[in-house]
Short mmCIF file of C-alpha atoms in Angstrom, two decimals:
data_model
loop_
_atom_site.label_atom_id
_atom_site.label_comp_id
_atom_site.label_asym_id
_atom_site.label_seq_id
_atom_site.Cartn_x
_atom_site.Cartn_y
_atom_site.Cartn_z
CA UNK A 1 5.85 -8.40 -10.87
CA UNK A 2 4.58 -7.87 -7.64
CA UNK A 3 2.25 -10.83 -6.21
CA UNK A 4 0.64 -8.23 -3.43
CA UNK A 5 -0.08 -5.52 -5.53
CA UNK A 6 -1.39 -5.46 -9.32
CA UNK A 7 -0.22 -3.17 -12.27
CA UNK A 8 -2.54 0.34 -11.46
CA UNK A 9 -1.62 0.40 -7.74
CA UNK A 10 2.40 -0.47 -8.80
CA UNK A 11 2.23 2.92 -10.81
CA UNK A 12 1.31 4.85 -8.47
CA UNK A 13 3.35 3.46 -5.97
CA UNK A 14 6.15 4.47 -8.46
CA UNK A 15 4.67 8.17 -9.20
CA UNK A 16 4.35 8.49 -5.58
CA UNK A 17 8.11 7.76 -4.96
CA UNK A 18 7.30 5.10 -1.77
CA UNK A 19 7.55 1.41 -4.11
CA UNK A 20 10.17 -0.43 -1.76
CA UNK A 21 7.93 0.84 1.55
CA UNK A 22 4.39 0.22 -0.05
CA UNK A 23 6.27 -3.73 -0.53
CA UNK A 24 7.41 -3.71 3.25
CA UNK A 25 4.04 -2.65 4.00
CA UNK A 26 2.49 -5.27 2.01
CA UNK A 27 3.76 -8.01 4.54
CA UNK A 28 0.48 -7.41 6.27
CA UNK A 29 -1.10 -8.66 3.90
CA UNK A 30 -3.00 -11.54 4.40
CA UNK A 31 -4.89 -14.59 2.36
CA UNK A 32 -6.80 -15.55 6.51
CA UNK A 33 -8.15 -13.49 8.72
CA UNK A 34 -6.34 -13.63 11.65
CA UNK A 35 -7.74 -14.19 15.16
CA UNK A 36 -8.01 -10.36 16.61
CA UNK A 37 -9.78 -9.16 13.96
CA UNK A 38 -11.81 -11.92 14.44
CA UNK A 39 -12.43 -10.49 17.33
CA UNK A 40 -12.66 -7.15 16.16
CA UNK A 41 -15.20 -7.19 13.64
CA UNK A 42 -17.69 -9.18 16.10
CA UNK A 43 -17.74 -5.88 18.20
CA UNK A 44 -18.61 -3.24 15.04
CA UNK A 45 -21.69 -2.32 14.81
CA UNK A 46 -21.08 -1.19 10.54
CA UNK A 47 -19.63 -2.81 7.50
CA UNK A 48 -18.91 -0.78 4.52
CA UNK A 49 -19.20 -3.27 1.35
CA UNK A 50 -18.07 -2.09 -2.36
CA UNK A 51 -19.01 -4.26 -5.16
CA UNK A 52 -19.58 -3.67 -8.71
CA UNK A 53 -22.21 -4.15 -11.30
CA UNK A 54 -22.94 -6.01 -14.33
CA UNK A 55 -22.85 -2.16 -15.99
CA UNK A 56 -19.81 -1.65 -14.39
CA UNK A 57 -20.57 1.26 -11.85
CA UNK A 58 -19.04 0.69 -8.31
CA UNK A 59 -20.87 1.26 -5.53
CA UNK A 60 -20.66 2.18 -1.44
CA UNK A 61 -22.84 0.88 0.84
CA UNK A 62 -23.47 0.49 4.58
CA UNK A 63 -24.46 -2.57 7.00
CA UNK A 64 -25.92 -1.90 10.07
CA UNK A 65 -27.25 -3.52 12.82
CA UNK A 66 -26.57 -4.78 16.56
CA UNK A 67 -23.03 -5.52 17.10
CA UNK A 68 -22.06 -9.85 16.01
CA UNK A 69 -23.61 -8.97 12.96
CA UNK A 70 -20.90 -9.63 10.44
CA UNK A 71 -18.23 -12.16 12.18
CA UNK A 72 -16.15 -14.53 11.53
CA UNK A 73 -16.59 -18.29 10.94
CA UNK A 74 -13.31 -19.75 9.85
CA UNK A 75 -10.08 -18.22 8.76
CA UNK A 76 -11.95 -17.34 5.12
CA UNK A 77 -15.20 -17.25 5.55
CA UNK A 78 -16.96 -14.48 6.51
CA UNK A 79 -20.86 -13.70 7.63
CA UNK A 80 -22.88 -10.67 7.10
CA UNK A 81 -26.36 -11.29 8.80
CA UNK A 82 -28.32 -8.13 6.83
CA UNK A 83 -28.79 -7.66 3.92
CA UNK A 84 -28.65 -4.20 2.14
CA UNK A 85 -32.23 -1.81 2.47
CA UNK A 86 -34.89 -1.70 -0.49
CA UNK A 87 -33.12 -0.03 -3.85
CA UNK A 88 -28.81 -0.43 -2.49
CA UNK A 89 -27.69 -1.60 -5.56
CA UNK A 90 -25.28 -3.89 -3.73
CA UNK A 91 -28.54 -6.32 -3.28
CA UNK A 92 -28.38 -6.33 -7.81
CA UNK A 93 -24.67 -6.50 -7.83
CA UNK A 94 -24.59 -9.78 -5.49
CA UNK A 95 -27.50 -10.95 -7.40
CA UNK A 96 -25.51 -10.44 -11.11
CA UNK A 97 -22.47 -12.22 -9.46
CA UNK A 98 -24.05 -15.91 -9.59
CA UNK A 99 -22.67 -16.51 -6.21
CA UNK A 100 -19.26 -15.07 -7.18
CA UNK A 101 -19.18 -11.53 -6.54
CA UNK A 102 -16.18 -9.26 -5.64
CA UNK A 103 -16.40 -6.75 -2.49
CA UNK A 104 -14.41 -5.30 -0.27
CA UNK A 105 -15.15 -5.14 3.23
CA UNK A 106 -14.00 -1.80 5.42
CA UNK A 107 -15.02 -2.58 9.08
CA UNK A 108 -14.23 0.52 11.24
CA UNK A 109 -14.16 1.41 15.09
CA UNK A 110 -15.01 4.65 14.75
CA UNK A 111 -14.79 4.61 18.98
CA UNK A 112 -11.33 3.72 18.99
CA UNK A 113 -10.03 4.76 15.12
CA UNK A 114 -9.44 1.57 14.59
CA UNK A 115 -10.20 -1.04 11.16
CA UNK A 116 -9.52 -3.93 8.77
CA UNK A 117 -10.33 -4.68 5.52
CA UNK A 118 -11.66 -7.75 4.14
CA UNK A 119 -11.43 -8.72 -0.61
CA UNK A 120 -13.01 -11.46 -1.46
CA UNK A 121 -16.03 -12.95 -3.08
CA UNK A 122 -19.66 -12.44 -1.50
CA UNK A 123 -22.96 -14.29 -2.30
CA UNK A 124 -26.66 -13.51 -1.10
CA UNK A 125 -27.93 -15.05 1.65
CA UNK A 126 -32.26 -15.50 2.57
CA UNK A 127 -30.61 -12.80 5.32
CA UNK A 128 -27.21 -11.03 4.59
CA UNK A 129 -24.64 -11.95 2.54
CA UNK A 130 -21.75 -14.29 2.37
CA UNK A 131 -18.15 -13.02 2.08
CA UNK A 132 -14.57 -15.79 1.31
CA UNK A 133 -11.66 -13.63 1.77
CA UNK A 134 -8.57 -13.53 -0.19
CA UNK A 135 -6.69 -10.52 1.17
CA UNK A 136 -7.01 -8.92 5.06
CA UNK A 137 -5.13 -5.90 6.77
CA UNK A 138 -5.44 -3.98 9.22
CA UNK A 139 -5.23 0.22 8.50
CA UNK A 140 -3.95 3.30 10.42
CA UNK A 141 -6.02 5.07 12.30
CA UNK A 142 -5.66 8.76 10.34
CA UNK A 143 -7.81 10.69 10.21
CA UNK A 144 -10.76 9.38 11.49
CA UNK A 145 -13.71 10.71 13.43
CA UNK A 146 -14.26 10.04 17.08
CA UNK A 147 -17.67 8.74 17.46
CA UNK A 148 -20.04 6.41 19.71
CA UNK A 149 -23.03 4.67 18.25
CA UNK A 150 -25.84 4.72 19.44
CA UNK A 151 -28.74 2.83 18.33
CA UNK A 152 -32.51 3.30 17.51
CA UNK A 153 -35.48 1.39 18.41
CA UNK A 154 -37.75 2.18 15.34
CA UNK A 155 -37.00 4.27 11.97
CA UNK A 156 -39.67 4.78 10.16
CA UNK A 157 -37.58 6.10 6.88
CA UNK A 158 -35.24 3.03 7.30
CA UNK A 159 -36.75 0.92 4.60
CA UNK A 160 -37.43 3.64 2.47
CA UNK A 161 -35.49 5.18 0.35
CA UNK A 162 -35.32 8.42 -2.11
CA UNK A 163 -34.10 6.76 -5.30
CA UNK A 164 -32.37 9.15 -7.80
CA UNK A 165 -29.89 8.52 -10.64
CA UNK A 166 -29.19 10.92 -12.62
CA UNK A 167 -25.09 13.62 -13.25
CA UNK A 168 -27.25 16.08 -10.61
CA UNK A 169 -27.49 16.26 -7.15
CA UNK A 170 -29.57 18.87 -5.26
CA UNK A 171 -28.35 22.07 -3.23
CA UNK A 172 -29.15 20.48 0.04
CA UNK A 173 -26.66 16.82 -0.95
CA UNK A 174 -24.45 19.13 -2.11
CA UNK A 175 -24.24 21.27 1.22
CA UNK A 176 -24.19 17.71 3.62
CA UNK A 177 -20.85 16.57 1.00
CA UNK A 178 -19.90 20.24 2.21
CA UNK A 179 -20.19 19.89 5.24
CA UNK A 180 -18.99 16.07 5.62
CA UNK A 181 -15.48 14.70 7.76
CA UNK A 182 -16.04 11.43 6.71
CA UNK A 183 -16.72 9.32 3.96
CA UNK A 184 -15.60 5.99 2.14
CA UNK A 185 -15.08 4.54 -1.40
CA UNK A 186 -15.22 1.94 -3.16
CA UNK A 187 -13.37 1.02 -5.92
CA UNK A 188 -12.37 -1.74 -8.67
CA UNK A 189 -10.23 -3.50 -10.91
CA UNK A 190 -11.26 -5.79 -13.92
CA UNK A 191 -9.07 -8.05 -12.63
CA UNK A 192 -7.87 -8.08 -8.82
CA UNK A 193 -12.28 -7.34 -7.10
CA UNK A 194 -13.26 -4.60 -5.69
CA UNK A 195 -11.76 -2.51 -2.73
CA UNK A 196 -13.84 -0.09 0.48
CA UNK A 197 -11.80 2.14 2.06
CA UNK A 198 -12.20 5.64 4.18
CA UNK A 199 -11.49 9.20 3.82
CA UNK A 200 -11.44 12.19 6.38
CA UNK A 201 -10.83 15.67 6.76
CA UNK A 202 -12.03 18.33 8.58
CA UNK A 203 -15.05 19.91 7.18
CA UNK A 204 -14.55 21.24 4.17
CA UNK A 205 -12.25 18.32 2.75
CA UNK A 206 -14.35 17.73 -0.14
CA UNK A 207 -15.23 21.05 -1.75
CA UNK A 208 -17.12 21.04 -5.08
CA UNK A 209 -15.88 22.24 -9.07
CA UNK A 210 -19.11 22.46 -11.03
CA UNK A 211 -22.59 20.93 -9.94
CA UNK A 212 -21.82 17.51 -10.52
CA UNK A 213 -18.14 17.35 -9.71
CA UNK A 214 -15.93 17.15 -6.95
CA UNK A 215 -12.53 16.68 -5.80
CA UNK A 216 -10.74 15.77 -2.44
CA UNK A 217 -7.01 15.84 -0.78
CA UNK A 218 -5.28 12.51 -1.05
CA UNK A 219 -2.96 13.19 2.02
CA UNK A 220 -0.28 10.66 3.39
CA UNK A 221 -1.33 7.04 4.05
CA UNK A 222 -0.04 3.57 3.88
CA UNK A 223 1.83 3.46 0.37
CA UNK A 224 -0.33 0.32 -0.79
CA UNK A 225 -2.68 3.25 -2.84
CA UNK A 226 -5.96 0.37 -3.67
CA UNK A 227 -8.70 3.02 -4.18
CA UNK A 228 -5.66 4.98 -6.25
CA UNK A 229 -4.58 2.29 -8.21
CA UNK A 230 -7.66 0.95 -9.00
CA UNK A 231 -8.44 4.54 -10.14
CA UNK A 232 -5.79 4.55 -12.53
CA UNK A 233 -6.68 1.09 -13.69
CA UNK A 234 -10.26 1.71 -14.04
CA UNK A 235 -11.97 5.06 -13.10
CA UNK A 236 -15.03 3.97 -12.24
CA UNK A 237 -15.77 4.23 -8.66
CA UNK A 238 -18.38 4.82 -6.15
CA UNK A 239 -18.89 7.73 -2.50
CA UNK A 240 -20.83 6.89 0.36
CA UNK A 241 -22.01 10.06 2.79
CA UNK A 242 -23.31 8.89 5.61
CA UNK A 243 -25.34 11.12 7.92
CA UNK A 244 -24.15 9.85 11.41
CA UNK A 245 -26.33 12.34 13.55
CA UNK A 246 -29.58 11.92 12.07
CA UNK A 247 -29.24 8.53 9.87
CA UNK A 248 -28.98 9.42 5.85
CA UNK A 249 -26.75 8.49 3.32
CA UNK A 250 -26.25 8.97 -0.03
CA UNK A 251 -24.17 7.06 -2.31
CA UNK A 252 -22.45 8.26 -5.64
CA UNK A 253 -21.61 6.34 -8.79
CA UNK A 254 -19.38 7.74 -10.96
CA UNK A 255 -15.88 8.66 -12.62
CA UNK A 256 -12.45 9.62 -10.74
CA UNK A 257 -9.41 10.89 -11.77
CA UNK A 258 -6.19 11.47 -10.09
CA UNK A 259 -4.87 14.33 -10.19
CA UNK A 260 -1.21 14.76 -9.72
CA UNK A 261 -0.69 18.87 -10.52
CA UNK A 262 0.80 20.50 -7.62
CA UNK A 263 -1.05 23.79 -7.50
CA UNK A 264 -3.89 21.87 -7.55
CA UNK A 265 -3.21 19.91 -4.07
CA UNK A 266 -0.58 23.00 -2.42
CA UNK A 267 -5.06 24.50 -1.86
CA UNK A 268 -4.88 22.21 1.19
CA UNK A 269 -2.61 21.84 3.66
CA UNK A 270 -1.23 18.33 3.62
CA UNK A 271 -2.45 17.21 0.44
CA UNK A 272 -0.67 14.66 -1.61
CA UNK A 273 -2.10 14.36 -4.65
CA UNK A 274 -6.38 15.22 -5.60
CA UNK A 275 -9.18 12.88 -6.66
CA UNK A 276 -11.12 14.52 -8.45
CA UNK A 277 -15.16 13.08 -9.24
CA UNK A 278 -18.02 12.72 -11.55
CA UNK A 279 -21.31 12.30 -9.46
CA UNK A 280 -24.67 10.21 -9.99
CA UNK A 281 -26.05 9.82 -6.93
CA UNK A 282 -28.69 7.37 -4.93
CA UNK A 283 -30.42 8.41 -1.28
CA UNK A 284 -31.11 6.38 1.32
CA UNK A 285 -31.54 5.62 5.54
CA UNK A 286 -29.61 3.37 7.74
CA UNK A 287 -30.87 2.57 11.88
CA UNK A 288 -27.96 3.96 13.86
CA UNK A 289 -26.33 7.31 15.20
CA UNK A 290 -22.73 7.67 16.45
CA UNK A 291 -22.35 10.65 18.93
CA UNK A 292 -19.50 12.50 17.12
CA UNK A 293 -16.88 12.95 20.48
CA UNK A 294 -13.60 14.17 18.79
CA UNK A 295 -11.89 15.15 15.01
CA UNK A 296 -8.40 12.97 14.54
CA UNK A 297 -5.49 14.70 15.20
CA UNK A 298 -4.41 13.52 11.95
CA UNK A 299 -6.41 16.09 10.18
CA UNK A 300 -4.77 19.06 8.17
CA UNK A 301 -5.58 22.23 9.21
CA UNK A 302 -8.29 24.11 6.21
CA UNK A 303 -7.06 27.81 7.28
CA UNK A 304 -3.71 27.28 5.02
CA UNK A 305 -5.89 26.77 1.74
CA UNK A 306 -3.67 28.73 -0.64
CA UNK A 307 -5.84 31.69 -2.82
CA UNK A 308 -9.20 30.99 -0.77
CA UNK A 309 -11.20 30.92 3.30
CA UNK A 310 -11.17 28.09 4.50
CA UNK A 311 -15.08 26.80 4.94
#
């Protein structure tokens, strides 16, 4: 049994034919935060946190503030000086965990397309979160659209949330999702903790199968399959869509499954498999803006989708 991966990840790696490569890539996983990662973390104005509720639902939440709000105190401890906004499930999930909530954290610099992931256990502090690191590693820059963040001095909507948890999204929310070029995924394994990851592509790479079910392509990546491995073991997952220009976020919680049918993947250039997700949702806001600077050169074109026009 691998010390780097749990059975769900190994199952997906084997089915994808990349088991040996995944073991080699997994050598980059560390139990501590290296100096370069500490420097990177403190420069970021945002992190995404994946967490699990007492009911088993998985959520992806965005925390944003001035650079330096997320920082490493030592090689195992990260302090995040930002509390979840009112109504964000992260606050409830941290409270339910009694000081040992499994979380996955991704810090991402959209401008330079750099990112790091940190998985571990978290607890609430009076003004934020403390995370004890268990796994720390970097990811490649693929599929990250370049954006530069801009602070907004006053955002009247930042403290208000219109919370709606159901199986159906509004038409406007579906349009927002269909136009997205970036989102984040939270997933979890019952015995191996939570994870947060990034997904990117050309606008239209997320599409709806019906009112409450969407799908997105899984492109070539680092072969670790942390997200898909978690989904193989536990279908509960959360998606986070960020409106970078206007500052809104849309959190989805539901169930995901990996679709290995070649004919489904063939509809998207570069797709190796598909992920299907059935939705519940929550809507909220954040106090930062990002100016779009360019699509990732790794994004597959959507013009080659078979049997339909790209949108």
